[in-house]
Every structure is written in C-alpha cells, then in structure tokens.
mmCIF file of C-alpha atoms in Angstrom:
data_model
loop_
_atom_site.group_PDB
_atom_site.id
_atom_site.type_symbol
_atom_site.label_atom_id
_atom_site.label_comp_id
_atom_site.label_asym_id
_atom_site.label_seq_id
_atom_site.Cartn_x
_atom_site.Cartn_y
_atom_site.Cartn_z
ATOM 1 C CA UNK A 1 -0.216 0.195 -0.070
ATOM 2 C CA UNK A 2 3.127 2.755 1.100
ATOM 3 C CA UNK A 3 4.096 1.750 -2.304
ATOM 4 C CA UNK A 4 1.003 2.262 -4.163
ATOM 5 C CA UNK A 5 0.625 5.415 -2.435
ATOM 6 C CA UNK A 6 3.913 6.583 -3.003
ATOM 7 C CA UNK A 7 3.616 5.634 -7.017
ATOM 8 C CA UNK A 8 0.614 7.568 -6.947
ATOM 9 C CA UNK A 9 2.035 11.088 -5.683
ATOM 10 C CA UNK A 10 5.109 10.532 -8.019
ATOM 11 C CA UNK A 11 2.311 10.985 -10.899
ATOM 12 C CA UNK A 12 0.689 13.621 -9.340
ATOM 13 C CA UNK A 13 3.290 15.685 -8.654
ATOM 14 C CA UNK A 14 5.140 15.353 -12.191
ATOM 15 C CA UNK A 15 4.370 17.387 -15.471
ATOM 16 C CA UNK A 16 1.299 15.878 -17.993
ATOM 17 C CA UNK A 17 2.776 15.415 -20.407
ATOM 18 C CA UNK A 18 0.426 15.131 -23.192
ATOM 19 C CA UNK A 19 1.412 11.087 -24.958
ATOM 20 C CA UNK A 20 -1.174 11.066 -27.903
ATOM 21 C CA UNK A 21 -1.857 13.857 -29.672
ATOM 22 C CA UNK A 22 -5.121 12.302 -30.865
ATOM 23 C CA UNK A 23 -6.498 12.487 -27.430
ATOM 24 C CA UNK A 24 -5.541 16.304 -26.781
ATOM 25 C CA UNK A 25 -5.610 18.128 -29.938
ATOM 26 C CA UNK A 26 -7.874 18.437 -33.178
ATOM 27 C CA UNK A 27 -6.854 19.085 -36.429
ATOM 28 C CA UNK A 28 -8.603 22.411 -37.973
ATOM 29 C CA UNK A 29 -7.342 22.599 -41.394
ATOM 30 C CA UNK A 30 -5.081 21.387 -44.097
ATOM 31 C CA UNK A 31 -6.297 18.033 -43.808
ATOM 32 C CA UNK A 32 -3.716 15.266 -44.708
ATOM 33 C CA UNK A 33 -1.495 17.896 -44.312
ATOM 34 C CA UNK A 34 -1.935 17.440 -40.636
ATOM 35 C CA UNK A 35 -0.027 14.476 -39.464
ATOM 36 C CA UNK A 36 -0.498 12.644 -36.471
ATOM 37 C CA UNK A 37 3.118 9.942 -36.250
ATOM 38 C CA UNK A 38 4.561 7.966 -33.572
ATOM 39 C CA UNK A 39 1.492 6.684 -32.033
ATOM 40 C CA UNK A 40 0.052 9.940 -31.086
ATOM 41 C CA UNK A 41 3.476 11.283 -29.802
ATOM 42 C CA UNK A 42 4.745 13.623 -32.623
ATOM 43 C CA UNK A 43 2.134 16.150 -34.637
ATOM 44 C CA UNK A 44 3.891 16.902 -38.459
ATOM 45 C CA UNK A 45 2.489 19.731 -39.756
ATOM 46 C CA UNK A 46 2.981 21.158 -43.578
ATOM 47 C CA UNK A 47 2.346 23.370 -46.095
ATOM 48 C CA UNK A 48 2.005 23.714 -50.206
ATOM 49 C CA UNK A 49 1.161 26.695 -52.122
ATOM 50 C CA UNK A 50 -2.586 25.293 -52.017
ATOM 51 C CA UNK A 51 -2.888 25.517 -47.986
ATOM 52 C CA UNK A 52 -0.909 25.322 -44.767
ATOM 53 C CA UNK A 53 -2.323 23.371 -41.635
ATOM 54 C CA UNK A 54 -2.868 23.228 -38.269
ATOM 55 C CA UNK A 55 -4.590 22.314 -34.572
ATOM 56 C CA UNK A 56 -6.076 23.315 -31.647
ATOM 57 C CA UNK A 57 -6.267 21.693 -28.366
ATOM 58 C CA UNK A 58 -9.110 20.322 -27.539
ATOM 59 C CA UNK A 59 -9.659 21.674 -24.084
ATOM 60 C CA UNK A 60 -9.861 25.463 -23.412
ATOM 61 C CA UNK A 61 -8.093 27.337 -20.334
ATOM 62 C CA UNK A 62 -7.814 29.844 -18.069
ATOM 63 C CA UNK A 63 -4.584 30.202 -17.129
ATOM 64 C CA UNK A 64 -1.785 27.742 -17.051
ATOM 65 C CA UNK A 65 1.548 26.973 -18.117
ATOM 66 C CA UNK A 66 2.064 25.587 -21.553
ATOM 67 C CA UNK A 67 4.908 23.720 -22.882
ATOM 68 C CA UNK A 68 5.358 22.258 -26.564
ATOM 69 C CA UNK A 69 8.472 21.199 -28.170
ATOM 70 C CA UNK A 70 9.123 22.417 -31.936
ATOM 71 C CA UNK A 71 11.432 21.713 -34.820
ATOM 72 C CA UNK A 72 11.205 23.831 -37.161
ATOM 73 C CA UNK A 73 11.061 23.887 -41.149
ATOM 74 C CA UNK A 74 14.622 23.487 -42.135
ATOM 75 C CA UNK A 75 16.491 24.961 -45.394
ATOM 76 C CA UNK A 76 15.203 27.858 -47.115
ATOM 77 C CA UNK A 77 12.207 29.124 -44.969
ATOM 78 C CA UNK A 78 11.753 32.354 -46.038
ATOM 79 C CA UNK A 79 7.563 33.419 -46.291
ATOM 80 C CA UNK A 80 6.206 30.557 -43.614
ATOM 81 C CA UNK A 81 5.075 30.970 -40.563
ATOM 82 C CA UNK A 82 5.113 28.764 -37.893
ATOM 83 C CA UNK A 83 2.657 28.933 -34.663
ATOM 84 C CA UNK A 84 2.561 28.185 -31.224
ATOM 85 C CA UNK A 85 -0.235 30.332 -29.176
ATOM 86 C CA UNK A 86 -3.029 30.721 -26.875
ATOM 87 C CA UNK A 87 -6.069 32.973 -28.065
ATOM 88 C CA UNK A 88 -9.959 32.777 -27.117
ATOM 89 C CA UNK A 89 -12.076 33.991 -30.390
ATOM 90 C CA UNK A 90 -14.254 36.833 -31.667
ATOM 91 C CA UNK A 91 -13.433 40.852 -32.236
ATOM 92 C CA UNK A 92 -12.736 41.188 -28.575
ATOM 93 C CA UNK A 93 -10.599 37.751 -28.376
ATOM 94 C CA UNK A 94 -7.418 37.173 -26.101
ATOM 95 C CA UNK A 95 -4.290 36.088 -27.180
ATOM 96 C CA UNK A 96 -0.911 34.926 -26.371
ATOM 97 C CA UNK A 97 1.647 34.370 -28.808
ATOM 98 C CA UNK A 98 4.648 32.804 -30.135
ATOM 99 C CA UNK A 99 5.640 32.267 -34.179
ATOM 100 C CA UNK A 100 8.271 31.664 -36.086
ATOM 101 C CA UNK A 101 8.993 33.652 -38.874
ATOM 102 C CA UNK A 102 11.455 32.096 -41.412
ATOM 103 C CA UNK A 103 14.109 33.226 -43.717
ATOM 104 C CA UNK A 104 16.697 32.032 -46.312
ATOM 105 C CA UNK A 105 18.964 29.314 -46.033
ATOM 106 C CA UNK A 106 21.564 30.178 -43.622
ATOM 107 C CA UNK A 107 19.798 33.191 -41.733
ATOM 108 C CA UNK A 108 18.303 33.334 -38.659
ATOM 109 C CA UNK A 109 14.579 32.466 -37.614
ATOM 110 C CA UNK A 110 13.396 35.210 -35.649
ATOM 111 C CA UNK A 111 10.625 35.020 -32.896
ATOM 112 C CA UNK A 112 8.016 37.017 -33.175
ATOM 113 C CA UNK A 113 6.030 37.193 -29.543
ATOM 114 C CA UNK A 114 2.504 39.246 -28.946
ATOM 115 C CA UNK A 115 -0.229 39.636 -26.246
ATOM 116 C CA UNK A 116 -3.570 40.860 -27.525
ATOM 117 C CA UNK A 117 -6.252 41.610 -25.032
ATOM 118 C CA UNK A 118 -9.445 42.378 -25.764
ATOM 119 C CA UNK A 119 -8.661 42.642 -29.360
ATOM 120 C CA UNK A 120 -5.818 44.838 -28.905
ATOM 121 C CA UNK A 121 -2.368 43.757 -29.634
ATOM 122 C CA UNK A 122 0.943 45.903 -30.885
ATOM 123 C CA UNK A 123 2.757 44.417 -28.101
ATOM 124 C CA UNK A 124 5.103 43.313 -30.575
ATOM 125 C CA UNK A 125 8.990 42.118 -29.322
ATOM 126 C CA UNK A 126 10.949 40.048 -31.686
ATOM 127 C CA UNK A 127 14.170 38.054 -31.584
ATOM 128 C CA UNK A 128 16.875 36.041 -33.111
ATOM 129 C CA UNK A 129 17.470 32.440 -31.621
ATOM 130 C CA UNK A 130 20.497 31.212 -30.498
ATOM 131 C CA UNK A 131 20.809 27.965 -31.460
ATOM 132 C CA UNK A 132 19.365 26.339 -34.396
ATOM 133 C CA UNK A 133 15.482 25.722 -34.244
ATOM 134 C CA UNK A 134 15.860 23.473 -36.977
ATOM 135 C CA UNK A 135 18.091 20.840 -36.000
ATOM 136 C CA UNK A 136 16.607 19.393 -33.119
ATOM 137 C CA UNK A 137 13.387 20.018 -30.741
ATOM 138 C CA UNK A 138 13.204 22.949 -28.871
ATOM 139 C CA UNK A 139 10.801 23.933 -25.953
ATOM 140 C CA UNK A 140 8.716 26.767 -25.745
ATOM 141 C CA UNK A 141 6.542 27.623 -22.647
ATOM 142 C CA UNK A 142 4.041 30.133 -22.283
ATOM 143 C CA UNK A 143 3.333 31.334 -18.227
ATOM 144 C CA UNK A 144 -0.210 32.240 -17.811
ATOM 145 C CA UNK A 145 -1.179 33.639 -14.690
ATOM 146 C CA UNK A 146 -3.266 36.886 -13.208
ATOM 147 C CA UNK A 147 -0.163 38.969 -12.627
ATOM 148 C CA UNK A 148 1.868 38.087 -15.380
ATOM 149 C CA UNK A 149 2.558 36.333 -18.563
ATOM 150 C CA UNK A 150 6.305 34.761 -19.506
ATOM 151 C CA UNK A 151 7.578 33.186 -22.428
ATOM 152 C CA UNK A 152 10.078 30.581 -21.965
ATOM 153 C CA UNK A 153 12.732 29.182 -24.454
ATOM 154 C CA UNK A 154 14.499 26.515 -23.385
ATOM 155 C CA UNK A 155 13.221 27.247 -20.244
ATOM 156 C CA UNK A 156 15.115 30.456 -20.348
ATOM 157 C CA UNK A 157 12.955 33.703 -20.262
ATOM 158 C CA UNK A 158 12.834 35.988 -23.082
ATOM 159 C CA UNK A 159 10.273 38.238 -22.197
ATOM 160 C CA UNK A 160 7.430 39.258 -19.321
ATOM 161 C CA UNK A 161 4.418 41.130 -19.584
ATOM 162 C CA UNK A 162 3.161 42.304 -16.405
ATOM 163 C CA UNK A 163 -0.293 42.960 -15.469
ATOM 164 C CA UNK A 164 -0.861 47.008 -15.592
ATOM 165 C CA UNK A 165 -4.782 47.023 -15.463
ATOM 166 C CA UNK A 166 -3.913 49.663 -12.970
ATOM 167 C CA UNK A 167 -2.766 52.089 -15.387
ATOM 168 C CA UNK A 168 -5.280 51.664 -17.666
ATOM 169 C CA UNK A 169 -3.579 48.268 -20.109
ATOM 170 C CA UNK A 170 -6.023 45.421 -20.462
ATOM 171 C CA UNK A 171 -4.655 42.180 -19.310
ATOM 172 C CA UNK A 172 -6.229 38.508 -20.566
ATOM 173 C CA UNK A 173 -7.434 37.429 -17.759
ATOM 174 C CA UNK A 174 -11.105 36.718 -18.457
ATOM 175 C CA UNK A 175 -11.440 34.993 -21.634
ATOM 176 C CA UNK A 176 -10.141 31.149 -21.583
ATOM 177 C CA UNK A 177 -8.312 30.358 -24.321
ATOM 178 C CA UNK A 178 -6.959 27.374 -26.413
ATOM 179 C CA UNK A 179 -3.736 26.040 -27.602
ATOM 180 C CA UNK A 180 -3.079 26.502 -31.276
ATOM 181 C CA UNK A 181 -0.754 25.898 -33.526
ATOM 182 C CA UNK A 182 -0.580 25.903 -37.482
ATOM 183 C CA UNK A 183 2.210 26.603 -39.947
ATOM 184 C CA UNK A 184 1.153 28.876 -42.921
ATOM 185 C CA UNK A 185 2.449 31.013 -45.560
ATOM 186 C CA UNK A 186 2.870 35.695 -44.869
ATOM 187 C CA UNK A 187 5.548 36.075 -47.704
ATOM 188 C CA UNK A 188 4.060 39.436 -48.193
ATOM 189 C CA UNK A 189 4.883 40.249 -44.989
ATOM 190 C CA UNK A 190 7.144 37.320 -42.587
ATOM 191 C CA UNK A 191 10.547 37.601 -44.397
ATOM 192 C CA UNK A 192 12.479 41.140 -43.986
ATOM 193 C CA UNK A 193 9.502 42.878 -44.477
ATOM 194 C CA UNK A 194 7.934 40.551 -47.432
ATOM 195 C CA UNK A 195 11.096 41.676 -49.607
ATOM 196 C CA UNK A 196 11.605 37.744 -49.449
ATOM 197 C CA UNK A 197 9.018 35.304 -50.849
ATOM 198 C CA UNK A 198 7.988 32.100 -50.164
ATOM 199 C CA UNK A 199 10.232 29.172 -52.701
ATOM 200 C CA UNK A 200 7.397 26.923 -53.536
ATOM 201 C CA UNK A 201 9.855 24.756 -55.270
ATOM 202 C CA UNK A 202 11.356 24.007 -52.322
ATOM 203 C CA UNK A 203 7.645 23.271 -50.694
ATOM 204 C CA UNK A 204 6.057 20.778 -48.883
ATOM 205 C CA UNK A 205 7.367 22.773 -45.819
ATOM 206 C CA UNK A 206 7.715 20.624 -42.438
ATOM 207 C CA UNK A 207 7.352 21.281 -38.767
ATOM 208 C CA UNK A 208 6.999 19.288 -35.954
ATOM 209 C CA UNK A 209 5.513 19.176 -32.808
ATOM 210 C CA UNK A 210 5.757 16.950 -29.955
ATOM 211 C CA UNK A 211 5.622 16.446 -26.165
ATOM 212 C CA UNK A 212 2.503 19.402 -25.632
ATOM 213 C CA UNK A 213 2.328 19.608 -21.566
ATOM 214 C CA UNK A 214 -0.671 21.754 -20.205
ATOM 215 C CA UNK A 215 -0.637 22.548 -16.430
ATOM 216 C CA UNK A 216 -3.225 24.639 -16.672
ATOM 217 C CA UNK A 217 -6.667 25.659 -15.143
ATOM 218 C CA UNK A 218 -9.533 23.350 -17.666
ATOM 219 C CA UNK A 219 -12.519 25.810 -18.226
ATOM 220 C CA UNK A 220 -15.636 24.336 -19.074
ATOM 221 C CA UNK A 221 -18.080 26.461 -20.464
ATOM 222 C CA UNK A 222 -20.991 24.072 -19.858
ATOM 223 C CA UNK A 223 -20.708 25.125 -15.774
ATOM 224 C CA UNK A 224 -18.288 28.187 -16.522
ATOM 225 C CA UNK A 225 -16.148 27.457 -13.662
ATOM 226 C CA UNK A 226 -12.442 26.051 -14.208
ATOM 227 C CA UNK A 227 -10.860 23.015 -12.352
ATOM 228 C CA UNK A 228 -8.630 25.519 -10.417
ATOM 229 C CA UNK A 229 -11.708 25.947 -8.799
ATOM 230 C CA UNK A 230 -14.430 29.611 -8.674
ATOM 231 C CA UNK A 231 -15.412 31.070 -11.659
ATOM 232 C CA UNK A 232 -12.422 32.360 -13.310
ATOM 233 C CA UNK A 233 -9.309 30.387 -12.024
ATOM 234 C CA UNK A 234 -8.879 22.216 -10.640
ATOM 235 C CA UNK A 235 -5.441 22.358 -12.144
ATOM 236 C CA UNK A 236 -4.629 19.420 -14.012
ATOM 237 C CA UNK A 237 -2.040 18.293 -11.948
ATOM 238 C CA UNK A 238 -0.654 19.041 -8.515
ATOM 239 C CA UNK A 239 2.296 21.346 -9.111
ATOM 240 C CA UNK A 240 1.047 25.131 -9.836
ATOM 241 C CA UNK A 241 3.391 27.562 -9.116
ATOM 242 C CA UNK A 242 2.651 28.866 -12.034
ATOM 243 C CA UNK A 243 0.103 30.615 -10.557
ATOM 244 C CA UNK A 244 2.196 32.546 -8.925
ATOM 245 C CA UNK A 245 5.314 32.366 -11.100
ATOM 246 C CA UNK A 246 7.415 35.295 -11.778
ATOM 247 C CA UNK A 247 11.314 35.751 -12.448
ATOM 248 C CA UNK A 248 13.972 35.539 -9.521
ATOM 249 C CA UNK A 249 17.032 37.567 -9.449
ATOM 250 C CA UNK A 250 18.932 34.948 -11.962
ATOM 251 C CA UNK A 251 15.572 34.820 -14.202
ATOM 252 C CA UNK A 252 15.681 38.227 -14.482
ATOM 253 C CA UNK A 253 19.866 37.930 -14.973
ATOM 254 C CA UNK A 254 19.084 35.197 -17.960
ATOM 255 C CA UNK A 255 16.162 37.985 -19.864
ATOM 256 C CA UNK A 256 18.379 40.600 -19.720
ATOM 257 C CA UNK A 257 21.100 39.168 -21.855
ATOM 258 C CA UNK A 258 18.355 37.601 -24.378
ATOM 259 C CA UNK A 259 17.126 41.063 -24.514
ATOM 260 C CA UNK A 260 20.241 42.760 -24.907
ATOM 261 C CA UNK A 261 22.222 40.204 -27.428
ATOM 262 C CA UNK A 262 18.832 38.901 -29.310
ATOM 263 C CA UNK A 263 16.188 41.652 -29.186
ATOM 264 C CA UNK A 264 15.624 43.103 -32.857
ATOM 265 C CA UNK A 265 12.353 44.833 -32.176
ATOM 266 C CA UNK A 266 10.867 46.208 -29.128
ATOM 267 C CA UNK A 267 7.850 48.004 -29.624
ATOM 268 C CA UNK A 268 8.604 50.009 -26.390
ATOM 269 C CA UNK A 269 11.072 51.939 -28.820
ATOM 270 C CA UNK A 270 9.613 52.283 -31.838
ATOM 271 C CA UNK A 271 8.681 56.033 -31.492
ATOM 272 C CA UNK A 272 8.165 56.332 -35.794
ATOM 273 C CA UNK A 273 5.137 53.654 -35.102
ATOM 274 C CA UNK A 274 3.761 55.241 -31.544
ATOM 275 C CA UNK A 275 5.097 59.064 -32.086
ATOM 276 C CA UNK A 276 2.023 59.812 -30.249
ATOM 277 C CA UNK A 277 3.702 57.954 -26.714
ATOM 278 C CA UNK A 278 4.697 54.643 -26.317
ATOM 279 C CA UNK A 279 2.081 52.806 -24.393
ATOM 280 C CA UNK A 280 1.671 53.144 -20.500
ATOM 281 C CA UNK A 281 3.728 49.846 -19.511
ATOM 282 C CA UNK A 282 6.355 50.792 -21.660
ATOM 283 C CA UNK A 283 7.494 53.676 -18.292
ATOM 284 C CA UNK A 284 7.493 50.339 -15.829
ATOM 285 C CA UNK A 285 9.917 47.503 -15.477
ATOM 286 C CA UNK A 286 9.424 45.237 -17.983
ATOM 287 C CA UNK A 287 10.119 41.979 -15.357
#
C-alpha cells in the first residue's frame, strides 16, 4: 500500500506530458497536411502552395503553463510562419503569441511575440534564436497567470508582460483560451518585411511538434467554472507554482541577457510607429 501511495504521489506531482495528440488535439485545417505520427506522440504540419495546416487543443484554459517542443522548417523557410499560441475567439479576443518567421537558408529565424487583450495587440517584441531551431527539438513555453505572462525558450525567459491594469492597460484574464498551432504562408510580411518571398520549389515545408504539456486550469463552458475552482480560476496536476510565478534574480539576469543580445524589435522603443507616445507599461520595469 505504501508503495502504491508513493507511486500515486509521483504521478500527481509529475508534469502532465501529452503523449497522444489523438487525445489532446484536433486538426483544424489542412486535411492530410497535418499528420499525427509515432502513435500520437508527434504531430507534423506541412505547407504547400494550396494550403497550410494547423491544430488546436480540445480543452480551453483560463491560466496555466503551456509547453511545446518544436522543430522548425529547415533550409529555405522564407515566407513561412510556424506558430504556437493561445487564443480565445471573437472580435474582442485575447491572444498570447509565439510566431516563428522563416528566413532564407543560412539566415536566422525571427521569434515574434505578441499579446492581445480585448482584441487589441500592438505589443510586439522580436528576437533571434541563439541556436539552430531546425536541427533538433526545443521547448517553447508560455506561463500565464493573473499577474503576468512569461515567454520562455528552453526554460530561459525571453520576455515578461506584466499586468498593468492599474495604468489602464488591458490584460488577458477573463477569457478562456485554447492552444493553437499552425504552419502557413505569410510572404507578404514575414521575411524581411515581405521583400523575400516563399520559394515554392522547396515545398512542402514541414514543422514538427511533440511533448505538448499543459499544467493549467481547464475551463468548462457548461458550468462557467475552471478546474482550479471558482468562476474564473482544478489544475490538470498538483504542481501549480505557475499561478504566482515571477522571475527571481537569476531569471531577471537571463531575460536581460536575451534582450540585450538577441532582441531585434521592441514596440516600446518604436517612436516612429507610436509617434503620439508609448503605451503606459513601457515606462515600467520589464520584469
């Protein structure tokens, strides 16, 4: 009995890795361009000149930590966009974005991040990656709680978006969101502002996803409650440190390192775009 209880505790406290995309995801577009493989442990999305492809989580969530391992389109990926993001639906939707903008062979990917609340975005930050994201899988994570959103790459924080509702800045906290992923063509803007177009002779383009992990509050539309209890906040496992997660001194040093060496665009520094003044949160600490 003691052994059984110990094993049960280990299961409850371990991350819930989704080993089967058949159980946890639904293909949303692209037909056979989205292929669940390896007994459900891997999902490959492809893009050709006719269509891209994508999938979404079966569950909706209101706060949580969301991890996905991706291997991006190799070679000449110019014009392509590979995504992993959270979103609600409708004109006043909320959204938290990881978008990976392809590039010509030998040129680095751009990681595009954004946050929408009540249908309004314009919170973009972009980064170069410090490794080849096409040669092996890397983990991309979103921590979303009522105080902040943290974007992580291989568990290294690259961005924090804090709740500044007190300054009049909307923050996504009232709409449940699904996890989405897609591969699509955006050569009108994705690579060098649209100057480099997709080379369709390289198609089909393929990106691979695995180890989809959700440690989060599952939302029920039927009861308007979440699994964490209450009308707006039960997590899928017992490890709920994400609910109050923030950066410690080491985390703040890591995000500074990333932003100083690899950030290539920050909406809080684009005076030409925001000539009438920056959003109020730009005057506050980024961490």
